[in-house]
XYZ file of C-alpha atoms in Angstrom:
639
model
C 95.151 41.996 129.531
C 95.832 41.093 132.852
C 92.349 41.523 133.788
C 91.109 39.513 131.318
C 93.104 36.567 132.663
C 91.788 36.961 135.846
C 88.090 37.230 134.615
C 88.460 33.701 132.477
C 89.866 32.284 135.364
C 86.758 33.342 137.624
C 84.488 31.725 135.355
C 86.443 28.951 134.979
C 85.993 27.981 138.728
C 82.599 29.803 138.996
C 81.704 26.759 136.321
C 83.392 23.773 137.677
C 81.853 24.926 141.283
C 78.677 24.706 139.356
C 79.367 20.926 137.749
C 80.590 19.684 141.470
C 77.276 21.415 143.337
C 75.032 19.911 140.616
C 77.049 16.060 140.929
C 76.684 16.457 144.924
C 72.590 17.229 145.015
C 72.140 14.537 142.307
C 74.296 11.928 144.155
C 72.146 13.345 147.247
C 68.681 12.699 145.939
C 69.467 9.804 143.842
C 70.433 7.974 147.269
C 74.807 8.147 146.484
C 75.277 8.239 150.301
C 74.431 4.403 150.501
C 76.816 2.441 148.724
C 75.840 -0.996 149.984
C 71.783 -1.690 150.110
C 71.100 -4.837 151.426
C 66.894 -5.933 150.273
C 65.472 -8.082 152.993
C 61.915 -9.757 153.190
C 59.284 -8.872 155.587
C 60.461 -12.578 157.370
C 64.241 -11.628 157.082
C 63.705 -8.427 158.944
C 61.713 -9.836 161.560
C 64.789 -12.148 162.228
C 66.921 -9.287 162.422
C 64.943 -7.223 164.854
C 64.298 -10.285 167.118
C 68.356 -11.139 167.186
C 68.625 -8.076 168.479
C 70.955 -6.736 165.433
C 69.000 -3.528 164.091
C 70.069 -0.456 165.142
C 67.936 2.234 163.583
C 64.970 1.793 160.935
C 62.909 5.156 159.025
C 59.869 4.482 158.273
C 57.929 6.040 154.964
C 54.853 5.618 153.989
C 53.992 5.240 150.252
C 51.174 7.383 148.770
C 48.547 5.430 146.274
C 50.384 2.489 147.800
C 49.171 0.413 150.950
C 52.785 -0.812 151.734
C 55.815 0.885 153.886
C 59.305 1.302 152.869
C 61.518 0.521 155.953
C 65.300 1.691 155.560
C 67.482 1.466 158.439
C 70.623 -0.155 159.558
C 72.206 -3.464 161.340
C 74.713 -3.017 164.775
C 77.487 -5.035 162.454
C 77.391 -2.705 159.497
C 79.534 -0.012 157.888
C 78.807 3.422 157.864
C 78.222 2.909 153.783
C 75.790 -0.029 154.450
C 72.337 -0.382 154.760
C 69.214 -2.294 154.295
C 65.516 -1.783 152.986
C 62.366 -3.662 153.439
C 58.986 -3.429 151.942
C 56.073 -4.476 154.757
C 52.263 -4.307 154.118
C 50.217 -1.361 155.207
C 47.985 -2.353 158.390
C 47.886 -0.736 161.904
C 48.919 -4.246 163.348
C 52.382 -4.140 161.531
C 53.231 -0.944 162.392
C 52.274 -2.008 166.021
C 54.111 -5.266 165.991
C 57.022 -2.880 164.729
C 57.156 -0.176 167.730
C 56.721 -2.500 170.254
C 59.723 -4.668 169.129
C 61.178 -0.898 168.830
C 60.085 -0.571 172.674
C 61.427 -3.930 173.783
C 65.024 -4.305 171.597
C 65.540 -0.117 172.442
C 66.463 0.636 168.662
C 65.732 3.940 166.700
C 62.663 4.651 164.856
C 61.991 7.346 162.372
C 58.609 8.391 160.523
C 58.675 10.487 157.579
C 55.855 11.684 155.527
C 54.970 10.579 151.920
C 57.163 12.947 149.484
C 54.361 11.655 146.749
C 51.212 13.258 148.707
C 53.369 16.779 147.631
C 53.507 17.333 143.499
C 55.526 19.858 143.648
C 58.395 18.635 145.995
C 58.192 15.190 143.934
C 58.839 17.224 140.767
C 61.532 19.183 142.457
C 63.213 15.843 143.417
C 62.875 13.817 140.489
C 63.390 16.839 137.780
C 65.155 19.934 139.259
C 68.894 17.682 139.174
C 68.230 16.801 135.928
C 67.828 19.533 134.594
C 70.707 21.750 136.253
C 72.810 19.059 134.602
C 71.792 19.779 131.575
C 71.948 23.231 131.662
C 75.925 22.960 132.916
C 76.330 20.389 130.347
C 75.152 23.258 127.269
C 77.068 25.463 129.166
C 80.405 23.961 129.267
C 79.541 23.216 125.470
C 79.263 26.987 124.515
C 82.539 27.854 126.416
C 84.708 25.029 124.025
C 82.714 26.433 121.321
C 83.963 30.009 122.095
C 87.340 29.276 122.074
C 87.596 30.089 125.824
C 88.304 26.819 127.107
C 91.992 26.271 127.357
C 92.075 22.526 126.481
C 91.078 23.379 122.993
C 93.170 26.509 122.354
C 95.311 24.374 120.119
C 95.436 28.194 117.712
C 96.786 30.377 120.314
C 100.045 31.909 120.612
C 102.543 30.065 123.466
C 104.678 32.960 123.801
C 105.243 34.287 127.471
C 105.053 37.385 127.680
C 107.666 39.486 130.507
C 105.409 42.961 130.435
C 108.619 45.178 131.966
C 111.377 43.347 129.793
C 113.058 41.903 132.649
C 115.545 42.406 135.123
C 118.568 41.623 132.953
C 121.008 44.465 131.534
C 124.162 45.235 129.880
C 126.156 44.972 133.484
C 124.918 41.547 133.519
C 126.149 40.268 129.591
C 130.160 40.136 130.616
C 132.091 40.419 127.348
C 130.442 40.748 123.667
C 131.094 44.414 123.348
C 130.940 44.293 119.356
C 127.397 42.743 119.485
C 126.028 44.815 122.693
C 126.525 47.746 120.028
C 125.114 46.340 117.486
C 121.826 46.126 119.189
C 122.145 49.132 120.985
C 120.229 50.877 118.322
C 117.272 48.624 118.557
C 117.526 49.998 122.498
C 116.934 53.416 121.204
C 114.570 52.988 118.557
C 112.244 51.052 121.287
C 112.606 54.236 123.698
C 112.800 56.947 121.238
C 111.253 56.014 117.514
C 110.532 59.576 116.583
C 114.222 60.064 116.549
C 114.752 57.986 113.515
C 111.257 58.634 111.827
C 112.378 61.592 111.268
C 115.451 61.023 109.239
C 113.805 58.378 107.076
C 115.896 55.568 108.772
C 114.519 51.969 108.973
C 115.640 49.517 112.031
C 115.895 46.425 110.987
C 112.901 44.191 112.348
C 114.448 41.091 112.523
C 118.095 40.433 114.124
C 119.472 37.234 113.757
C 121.670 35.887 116.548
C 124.029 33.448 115.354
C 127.012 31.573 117.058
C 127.951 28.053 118.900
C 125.682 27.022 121.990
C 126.310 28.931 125.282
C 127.775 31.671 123.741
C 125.076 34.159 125.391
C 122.453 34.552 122.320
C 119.796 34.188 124.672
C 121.017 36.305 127.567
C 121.864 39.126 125.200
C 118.519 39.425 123.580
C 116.831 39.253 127.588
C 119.173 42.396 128.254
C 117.687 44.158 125.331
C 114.540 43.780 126.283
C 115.971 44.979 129.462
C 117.766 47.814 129.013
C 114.630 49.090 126.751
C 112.303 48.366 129.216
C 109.768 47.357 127.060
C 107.556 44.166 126.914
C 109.082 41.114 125.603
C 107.658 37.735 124.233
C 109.512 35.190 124.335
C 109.265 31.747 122.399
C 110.918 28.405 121.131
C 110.918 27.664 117.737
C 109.577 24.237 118.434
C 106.832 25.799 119.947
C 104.960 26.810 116.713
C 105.284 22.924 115.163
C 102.435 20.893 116.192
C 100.466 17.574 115.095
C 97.842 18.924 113.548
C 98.705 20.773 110.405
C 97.725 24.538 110.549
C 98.772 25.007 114.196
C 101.547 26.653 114.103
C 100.341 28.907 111.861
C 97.777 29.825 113.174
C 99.829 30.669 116.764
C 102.307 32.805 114.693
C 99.356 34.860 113.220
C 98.251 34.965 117.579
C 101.686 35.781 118.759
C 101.939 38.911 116.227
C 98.203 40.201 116.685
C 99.460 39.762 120.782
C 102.249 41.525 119.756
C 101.165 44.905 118.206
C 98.600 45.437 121.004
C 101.710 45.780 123.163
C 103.631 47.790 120.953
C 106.368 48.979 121.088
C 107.394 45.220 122.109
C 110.234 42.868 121.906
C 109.804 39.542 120.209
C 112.957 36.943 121.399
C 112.209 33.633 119.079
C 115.002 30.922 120.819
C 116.177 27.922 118.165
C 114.486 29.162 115.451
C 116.234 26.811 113.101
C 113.244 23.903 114.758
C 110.264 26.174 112.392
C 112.729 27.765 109.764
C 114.335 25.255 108.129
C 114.309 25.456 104.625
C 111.384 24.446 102.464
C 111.164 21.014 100.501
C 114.671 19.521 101.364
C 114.821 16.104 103.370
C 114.046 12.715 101.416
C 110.255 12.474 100.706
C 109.851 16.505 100.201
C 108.900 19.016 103.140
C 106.708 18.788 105.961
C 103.915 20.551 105.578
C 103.185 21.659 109.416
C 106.663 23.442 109.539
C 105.997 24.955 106.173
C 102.783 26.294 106.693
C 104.263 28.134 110.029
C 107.170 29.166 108.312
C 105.317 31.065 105.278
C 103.127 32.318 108.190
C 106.032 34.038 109.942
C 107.295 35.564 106.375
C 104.008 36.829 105.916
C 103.788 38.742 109.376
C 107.460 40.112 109.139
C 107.121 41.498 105.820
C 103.858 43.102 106.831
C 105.032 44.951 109.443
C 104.260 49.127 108.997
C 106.857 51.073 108.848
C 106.448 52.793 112.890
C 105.068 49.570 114.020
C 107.580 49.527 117.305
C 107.910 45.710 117.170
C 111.496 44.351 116.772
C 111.882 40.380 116.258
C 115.521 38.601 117.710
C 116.165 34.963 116.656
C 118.710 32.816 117.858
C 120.349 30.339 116.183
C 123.305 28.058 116.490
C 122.746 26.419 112.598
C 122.129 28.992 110.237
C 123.310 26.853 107.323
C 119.941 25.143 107.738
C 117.815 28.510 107.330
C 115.417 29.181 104.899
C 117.104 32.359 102.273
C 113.333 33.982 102.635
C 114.084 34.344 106.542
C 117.309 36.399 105.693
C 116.355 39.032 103.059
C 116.005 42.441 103.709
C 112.705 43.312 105.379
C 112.755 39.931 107.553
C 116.415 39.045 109.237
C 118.164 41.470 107.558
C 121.027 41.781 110.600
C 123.273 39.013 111.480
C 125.048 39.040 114.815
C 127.965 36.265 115.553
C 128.190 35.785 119.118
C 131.399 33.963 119.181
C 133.594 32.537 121.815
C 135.479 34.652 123.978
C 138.471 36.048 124.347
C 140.851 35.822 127.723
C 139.776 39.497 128.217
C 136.342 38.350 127.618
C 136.721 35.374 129.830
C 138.002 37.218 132.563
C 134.762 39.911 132.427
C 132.676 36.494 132.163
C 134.402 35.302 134.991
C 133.956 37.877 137.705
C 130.326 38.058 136.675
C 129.816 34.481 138.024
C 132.222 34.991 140.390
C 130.463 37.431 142.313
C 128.430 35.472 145.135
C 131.169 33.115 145.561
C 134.286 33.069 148.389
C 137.352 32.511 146.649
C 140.903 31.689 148.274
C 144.181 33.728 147.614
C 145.652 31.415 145.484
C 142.570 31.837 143.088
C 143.703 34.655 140.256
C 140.384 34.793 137.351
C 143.164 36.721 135.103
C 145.518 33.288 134.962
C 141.885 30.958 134.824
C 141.037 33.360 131.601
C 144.046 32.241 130.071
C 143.706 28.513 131.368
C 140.231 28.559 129.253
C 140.814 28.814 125.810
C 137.548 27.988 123.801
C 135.153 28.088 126.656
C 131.943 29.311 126.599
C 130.228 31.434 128.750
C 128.319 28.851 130.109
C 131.042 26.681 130.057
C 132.956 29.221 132.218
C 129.917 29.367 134.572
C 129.437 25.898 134.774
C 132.920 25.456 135.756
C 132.919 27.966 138.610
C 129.777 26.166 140.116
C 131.463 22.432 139.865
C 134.629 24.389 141.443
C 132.443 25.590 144.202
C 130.414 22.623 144.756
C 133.514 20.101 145.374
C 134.655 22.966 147.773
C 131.532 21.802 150.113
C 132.301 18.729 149.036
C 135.935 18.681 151.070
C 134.190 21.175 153.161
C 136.074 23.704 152.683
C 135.431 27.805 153.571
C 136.600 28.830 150.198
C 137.473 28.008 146.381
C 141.049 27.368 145.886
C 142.831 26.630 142.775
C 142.716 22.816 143.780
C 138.775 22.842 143.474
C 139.611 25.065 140.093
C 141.552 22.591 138.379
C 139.862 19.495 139.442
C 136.291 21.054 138.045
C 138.128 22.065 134.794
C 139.083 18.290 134.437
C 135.763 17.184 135.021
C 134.467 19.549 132.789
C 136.452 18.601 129.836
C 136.856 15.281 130.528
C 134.544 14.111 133.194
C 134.543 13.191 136.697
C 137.997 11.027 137.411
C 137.361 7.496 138.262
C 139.348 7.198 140.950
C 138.010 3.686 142.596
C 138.970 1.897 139.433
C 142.054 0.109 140.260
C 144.976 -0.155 137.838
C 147.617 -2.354 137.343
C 151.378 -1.671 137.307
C 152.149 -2.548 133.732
C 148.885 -0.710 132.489
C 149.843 2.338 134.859
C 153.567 2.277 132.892
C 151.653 1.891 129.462
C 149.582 5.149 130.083
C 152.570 7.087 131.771
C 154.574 6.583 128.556
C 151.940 7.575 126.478
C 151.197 10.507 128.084
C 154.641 11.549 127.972
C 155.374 11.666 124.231
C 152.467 13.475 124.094
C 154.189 16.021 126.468
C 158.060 15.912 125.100
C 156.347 16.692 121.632
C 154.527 19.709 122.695
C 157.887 20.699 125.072
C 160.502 20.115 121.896
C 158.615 21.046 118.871
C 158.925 24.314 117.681
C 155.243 25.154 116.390
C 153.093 23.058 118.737
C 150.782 24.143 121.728
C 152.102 24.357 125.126
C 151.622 21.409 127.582
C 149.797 22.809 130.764
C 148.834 19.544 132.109
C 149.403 15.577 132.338
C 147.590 13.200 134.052
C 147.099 9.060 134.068
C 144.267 9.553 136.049
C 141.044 7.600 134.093
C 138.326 10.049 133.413
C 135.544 9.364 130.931
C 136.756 6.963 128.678
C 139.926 8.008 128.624
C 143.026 5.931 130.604
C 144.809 9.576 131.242
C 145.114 12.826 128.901
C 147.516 15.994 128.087
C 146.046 19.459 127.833
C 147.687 21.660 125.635
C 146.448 24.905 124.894
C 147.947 27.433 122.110
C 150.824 29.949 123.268
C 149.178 32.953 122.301
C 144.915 33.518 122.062
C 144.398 34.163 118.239
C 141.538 33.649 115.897
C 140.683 30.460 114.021
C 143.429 30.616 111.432
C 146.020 27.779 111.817
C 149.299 27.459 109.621
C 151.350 24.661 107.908
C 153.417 24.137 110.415
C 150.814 24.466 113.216
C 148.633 21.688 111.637
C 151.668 19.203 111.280
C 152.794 19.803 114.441
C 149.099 19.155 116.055
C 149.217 15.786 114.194
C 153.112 14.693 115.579
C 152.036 15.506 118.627
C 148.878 13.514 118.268
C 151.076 10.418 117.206
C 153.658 10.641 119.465
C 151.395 8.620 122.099
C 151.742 5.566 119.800
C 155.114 6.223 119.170
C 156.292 6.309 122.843
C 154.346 3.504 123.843
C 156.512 1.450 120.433
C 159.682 2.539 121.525
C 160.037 2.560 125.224
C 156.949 0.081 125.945
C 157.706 -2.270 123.509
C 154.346 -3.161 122.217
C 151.361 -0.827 121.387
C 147.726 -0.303 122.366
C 144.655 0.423 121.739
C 144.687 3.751 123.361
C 145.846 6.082 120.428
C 142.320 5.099 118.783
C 141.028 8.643 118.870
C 144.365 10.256 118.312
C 144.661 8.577 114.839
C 140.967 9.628 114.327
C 141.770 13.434 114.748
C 144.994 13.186 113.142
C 143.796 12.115 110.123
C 140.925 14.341 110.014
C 143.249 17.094 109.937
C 145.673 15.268 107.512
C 142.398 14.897 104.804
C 141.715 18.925 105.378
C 144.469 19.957 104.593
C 144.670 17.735 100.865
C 140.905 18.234 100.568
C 140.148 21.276 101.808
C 143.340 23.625 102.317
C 145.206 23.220 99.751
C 148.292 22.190 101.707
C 149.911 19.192 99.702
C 151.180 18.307 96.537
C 147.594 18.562 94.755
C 148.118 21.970 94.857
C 145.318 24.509 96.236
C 142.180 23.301 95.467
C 138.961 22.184 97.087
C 138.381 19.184 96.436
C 135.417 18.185 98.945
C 133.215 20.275 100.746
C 133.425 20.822 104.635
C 130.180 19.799 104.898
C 127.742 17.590 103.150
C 123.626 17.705 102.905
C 122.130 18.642 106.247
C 119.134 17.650 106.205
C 120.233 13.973 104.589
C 123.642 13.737 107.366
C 126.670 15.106 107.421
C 128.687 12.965 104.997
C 125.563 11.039 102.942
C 125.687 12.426 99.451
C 128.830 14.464 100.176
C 130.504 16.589 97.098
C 133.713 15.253 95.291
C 135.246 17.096 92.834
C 137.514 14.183 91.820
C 137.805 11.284 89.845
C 138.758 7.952 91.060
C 142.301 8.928 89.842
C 142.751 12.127 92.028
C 140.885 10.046 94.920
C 143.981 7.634 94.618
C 146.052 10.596 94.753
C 144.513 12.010 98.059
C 144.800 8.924 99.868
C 148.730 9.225 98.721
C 148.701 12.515 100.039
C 147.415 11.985 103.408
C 149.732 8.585 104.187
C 152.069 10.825 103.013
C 151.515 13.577 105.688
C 150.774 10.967 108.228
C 154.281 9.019 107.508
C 155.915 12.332 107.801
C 154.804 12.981 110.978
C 155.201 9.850 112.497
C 158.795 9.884 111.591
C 159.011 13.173 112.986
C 157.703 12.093 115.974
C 160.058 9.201 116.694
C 162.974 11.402 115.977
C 161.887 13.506 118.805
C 160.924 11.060 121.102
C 164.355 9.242 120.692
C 166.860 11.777 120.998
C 164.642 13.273 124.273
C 164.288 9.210 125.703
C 165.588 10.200 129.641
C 163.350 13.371 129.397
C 159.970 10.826 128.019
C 161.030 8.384 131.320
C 161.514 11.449 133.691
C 158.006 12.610 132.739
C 156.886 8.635 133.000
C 158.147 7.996 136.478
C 157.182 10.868 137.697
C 153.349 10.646 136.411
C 153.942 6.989 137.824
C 154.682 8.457 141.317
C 152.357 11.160 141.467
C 149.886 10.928 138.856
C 148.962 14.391 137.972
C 151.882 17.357 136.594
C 151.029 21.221 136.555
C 152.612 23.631 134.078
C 154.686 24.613 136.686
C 155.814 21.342 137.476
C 156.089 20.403 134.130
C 158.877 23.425 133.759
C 160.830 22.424 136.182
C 160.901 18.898 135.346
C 162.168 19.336 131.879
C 164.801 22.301 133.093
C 166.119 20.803 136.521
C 165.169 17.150 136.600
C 163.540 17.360 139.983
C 160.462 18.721 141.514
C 161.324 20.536 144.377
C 158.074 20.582 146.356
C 157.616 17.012 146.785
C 162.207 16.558 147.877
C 161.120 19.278 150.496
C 158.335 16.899 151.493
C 160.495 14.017 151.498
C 163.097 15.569 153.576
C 160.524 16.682 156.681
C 159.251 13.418 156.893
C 162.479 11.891 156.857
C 163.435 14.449 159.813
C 160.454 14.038 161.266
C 160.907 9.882 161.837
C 164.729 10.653 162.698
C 162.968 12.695 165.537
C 160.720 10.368 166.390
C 163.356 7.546 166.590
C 165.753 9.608 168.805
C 163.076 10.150 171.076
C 161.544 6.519 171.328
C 165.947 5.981 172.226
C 165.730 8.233 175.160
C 162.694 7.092 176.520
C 164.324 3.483 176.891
C-alpha cells in the first residue's frame, strides 16, 4: 500500500516537472525574458547610438524580407529592458552601423535567419505548443482517473496506524472494568481460530460511552495496541460533507480499506456528528448525514462472520443515536467509561506524574481525594498547570503550593489578582463566604468545607469548595439535597444578617438551588406531590434542551409545584439563618480572618473553628516581633 503511495507521488512530481519545463521553453521562445520592449524608429536609434547610450545591439537578418531586426540594449536600462528596431536592408546601413559600433565601442552581435531553416522554424513556433497540449490531456486523464487528490472528494479520510500504536494497558491508569471488557476483542484480533471454533461471535461494534475526557479515546488506541494490529482511525464529522453522497461513498472506501488489512481495528471518535438519528430536527433530516449513516449500517451488518475487523465508537451523547446503530450485529456492546474513583485518580495520577519533579510535601494519595469528579484529563491538565507555575516562580520542584493554586485555576480560573478591591466590598465577600463555610462545618448532612477564598477568579468575587465526606456513586438522599441547598443560601443569608444589606452575588447560588429544589418535586418524588415524575430530565435534543419539554400536569398541579418548591426553598432558608445566628462569632472569625489573609486550607479551617486561632501565622507574628525588638536593642547600643 505503501508503495503505491510512493508511486502516485512520483508521478505526481514527474508531471508538474513536466508543466514547469514546458512553461519555461515556451516563456523562452516566446521572448518571456524581456519584460519591457521599448520600439524605436530607424531616426530614434540613430539618436541613441550617437548620444553614446547603447550598450549592446544583435543583429538578425530577415529571410524573404530586405529589412534587419536590431534588438539590443541602452547603458540606463534594467536588466528586464530592452529595445528593437526595424532598419532597411542595404550594405550602407549595416556599414553606417559598425562603424558607429567602432567609434562609440558598443557590442555587436550577428545571427543568422532562423526562417532560411524549415525545420528549426517549425521546431520553434510548434514543438511548445504542442508539449502543452499534450501535458494539458495529460493532467486531464489523471482527474479523470480518480488519481488526482484534489478531486478525491469519495475516498476514505481515515488514517491508518499499520502497527496499532505505541499505546498499552500500562499506559490507560484506572478503568479496570472496561480494560476487560475489551480484552476479548484483544484476543479475538490475535487468535480468531480460538473462538471459531466454539461457535462464538465478537461483537463488531463496541460502543464507548461516558462524559468528555474520561479516556474513550485512549482506551480504544491501547486496544489497537496491545493487539498489535492495524488501526484506522476517524472523526465522525469526517464522513459529512457538502455535496450529498460523500460521506457515503468514504464509508463504503474506509471498509473496502479496511478488509484488505484484515484483521484491523476501526476507532470512529464522536460518532454522534454522522449517527444521529434519522428525520428528527424541524424541517425533517438531512439528507448528507443520512445517506452516510444507512451506508455505515449497511457495511456493519455485512460483515462475514471471520472477517477480523472490529469497529469502536466513542461517544459522549448516546441519547442522540440512531436505535439501528445499537442492535445486535452493529453496536451491540456498550462500555461506560465513567469518572474515576480516588483509587482511580491516584493510578491516573502517577501516570502523568511520571516525568515530573515533585517536592516532599506533594502526596498524589491526599490530591486523589482532593479531586472528586475529575477527569482524567482534567487530572492531567491539572498536573501540567501545577508544573508550569512552578517555572513560573522558578522553582526546582512541584510543591503543594503550585498544586492548589492550579486546582483553583482549573475550576475556577486564573485569580485576578491586579484587580483592586475595596474595604467594604472585601467585608461583603468575606461574610459571604463564611456562611457558606459555618453551614457546611454545622450541618449534619452537608459536604465538607476544604477551602475558602475572597480571592476574584473568573467571574466570581471569592468561592468555597466543598467536596463530599466519603467518594460514593451518584445517588444523593433527602437530607443530602436539602442540605446542598441551605448551604447554597446561607451566602445571602450571612451577607442579611451580619452585612446588613444584600447583593448581587448569590445570583448563581439561587440558580442551582432551585434547580435542585424543582428535581426533587418534578423529578424525585421528594415533596408533598408524592412520587411521581412529573417532567422529564430532559427535553427534545435535537429542538434544545427545554423547547417542547414533557409535562405531565395540568395547570392545577403546575400551581402546586411552584408551592412545593417555595416551600423547600423557605425551609431552607430558615434553616440557614438559624445556623448562621446561633454560630455569629464563628461566621466573623472565619470573616476576619479571610479579611486578613484571604485564602483558608482544610487544615486551617479545623483549627479555626476548634481553637479560635491559627497558629502558623501567631508563630509568624511573634519572630518578627522578636526580630524588630532585636533590631531596636542593637540600633541602642550602637548609639
Amino acid at each position: 500500500m505503501k508503495k503505491n503511495n510512493n508511486n502516485n507521488t512520483v508521478k505526481s512530481f514527474a508531471l508538474y516537472g513536466l508543466l514547469f519545463v514546458v512553461i519555461l521553453v515556451t516563456a523562452y521562445f516566446y521572448g518571456a525574458s524581456r519584460f519591457v520592449v521599448h520600439k524605436f524608429t530607424y531616426d530614434e536609434f540613430l539618436t541613441e547610438i550617437t548620444e553614446d547610450k547603447v550598450e549592446e545591439i544583435t543583429i538578425t537578418p530577415k529571410s524573404n524580407s530586405s529589412v534587419y531586426q536590431i534588438e539590443g540594449s541602452l547603458k540606463d536600462y534594467s536588466d528586464l529592458e530592452s529595445f528593437v528596431v526595424t532598419v532597411p536592408y542595404s550594405d550602407t546601413v549595416m556599414e553606417k552601423i559598425l562603424s558607429y559600433a567602432d567609434t562609440m565601442e558598443f557590442k555587436v552581435k550577428t545571427n543568422t535567419d532562423p526562417g532560411s531553416s524549415a525545420l528549426l522554424a517549425l521546431a520553434i513556433n510548434v514543438l511548445p505548443i504542442v508539449l502543452l497540449v499534450i501535458a494539458t490531456l495529460y493532467l486531464f486523464s489523471k482527474i479523470a482517473s480518480g488519481n488526482n487528490k484534489s478531486m478525491d472528494f469519495g475516498k476514505s479520510t481515515a488514517k491508518l496506524n499499520a502497527d496499532g500504536g505505541k499505546v498499552k494497558f500500562t499506559d490507560v491508569a484506572g478503568l479496570k472494568e472496561e480494560k476487560e471488557e475489551v480484552s476479548e476483542l484483544i484476543d479475538f484480533l490475535k487468535n480468531p481460530k480460538k473462538f471459531q471454533k466454539l461457535g462464538a461471535r465478537i461483537p463488531k461494534g463496541v460502543l464507548l460511552v461516558g462524559p468528555p475526557g474520561t479516556g474513550k479515546t485512549l482506551l480504544a488506541k491501547a486496544v489497537a495496541g496491545e493487539a498489535n494490529v492495524p488501526f484506522y482511525y476517524i472523526s465522525g464529522s469526517d464522513f459529512v460533507e457538502l455535496f450529498v453522497g460523500v460521506g457515503a461513498s468514504r464509508v463504503r472506501d474506509m471498509f473496502k480499506e479496511a478488509k484488505r488489512n484484515a484483521p484491523c481495528l476501526i476507532f470512529i471518535d464522536e460518532i454522534d456528528a454522522v449517527g444521529r438519528q434519522r428525520g428528527t430536527g424541524i424541517g425533517g433530516g438531512h439528507d448528507e448525514r443520512e445517506q452516510t449513516l444507512n451506508q455505515l449500517l449497511t457495511e456493519m451488518d455485512g460483515f462475514g462472520a471471520n472477517e477480523g475487523i472490529i469497529i469502536i465508537a466513542a461517544t459522549n451523547r448516546p441519547d442522540v443515536l440512531d436505535p439501528a446503530l445499537l442492535r445486535p450485529g452493529r453496536f451491540d456492546r456498550q462500555v461506560t467509561v465513567n469518572y474515576p474513583d480516588a483509587l482511580e485518580r491516584e493510578e491516573i495520577l502517577k501516570v502523568h506524574a511520571r516525568n515530573k519533579k515533585f517536592g516532599k510535601d506533594v502526596n498524589l494519595k491526599n490530591l486523589s481525594k482532593r479531586t472528586p469528579g475529575f477527569s482524567g484529563a482534567d487530572l492531567e491538565n491539572l498536573l501540567n498547570e501545577s508544573a508550569l507555575l512552578a517555572v513560573r516562580r522558578n522553582k526546582s520542584e512541584i510543591t503543594m503550593d503550585e498544586i492548589d493554586e492550579a486546582t483553583d485555576r482549573v475550576l475556577m480560573g486564573p485569580a485576578k489578582v491586579s484587580r483592586k478591591i475595596n474595604d467594604r466590598e472585601k467585608k461583603l465577600v468575606s461574610l459571604h463566604e463564611a456562611g457558606h463555610a459555618v453551614i457546611g462545618i454545622k450541618l449534619e448532612d452537608a459536604a465538607d468545607v476544604h477551602k475558602i477564598t475572597i480571592i476574584p477568579r473568573g467571574v466570581a468575587g471569592g468561592y468555597t469548595m466543598m467536596l463530599p465526606k466519603d467518594e460514593k456513586m451518584n445517588l444523593s438522599t433527602k437530607k443530602e439535597l436539602l442540605a446542598q441547598i441551605t448551604g447554597l443560601l446561607g451566602g445571602r443569608v450571612s451577607e442579611e444578617l451580619f452585612f446588613g444589606e444584600i447583593s448581587t452575588g448569590a445570583s448563581d447560588d439561587f440558580s442551582k438551588a432551585t434547580k435542585i429544589a424543582r428535581a426533587m418535586v418534578t423529578e424525585y418524588g421528594m415533596s408533598d406531590l408524592g412520587p411521581v415524575q412529573l417532567e422529564e430530565k430532559q427535553g427534545n435534543v435535537f429542538l434544545g434542551r427545554d423547547y417542547d419539554k414533557v409535562k405531565n400536569f395540568s395547570d392545577t398541579v403546575a400551581l402546586e409545584i411552584d408551592t412545593e418548591v417555595r416551600k423547600i426553598i423557605d425551609n431552607c432558608y430558615k434553616k440557614a439563618t438559624t445556623i448562621l445566628k446561633e454560630n455569629k462569632k464563628l461566621v466573623e472569625l472565619i470573616s476576619n480572618t479571610l479579611i486578613e489573609h484571604e485564602t483558608l486550607t482544610k487544615e486551617e479551617i479545623d483549627e479555626l473553628v476548634s481553637t479560635g486561632k491559627l497558629s502558623k501565622y501567631e508563630k509568624a507574628e511573634k519572630l518578627e516581633k522578636e526580630d524588630k525588638k532585636q533590631d531596636k536593642e542593637e540600633k541602642t547600643d550602637t548609639e
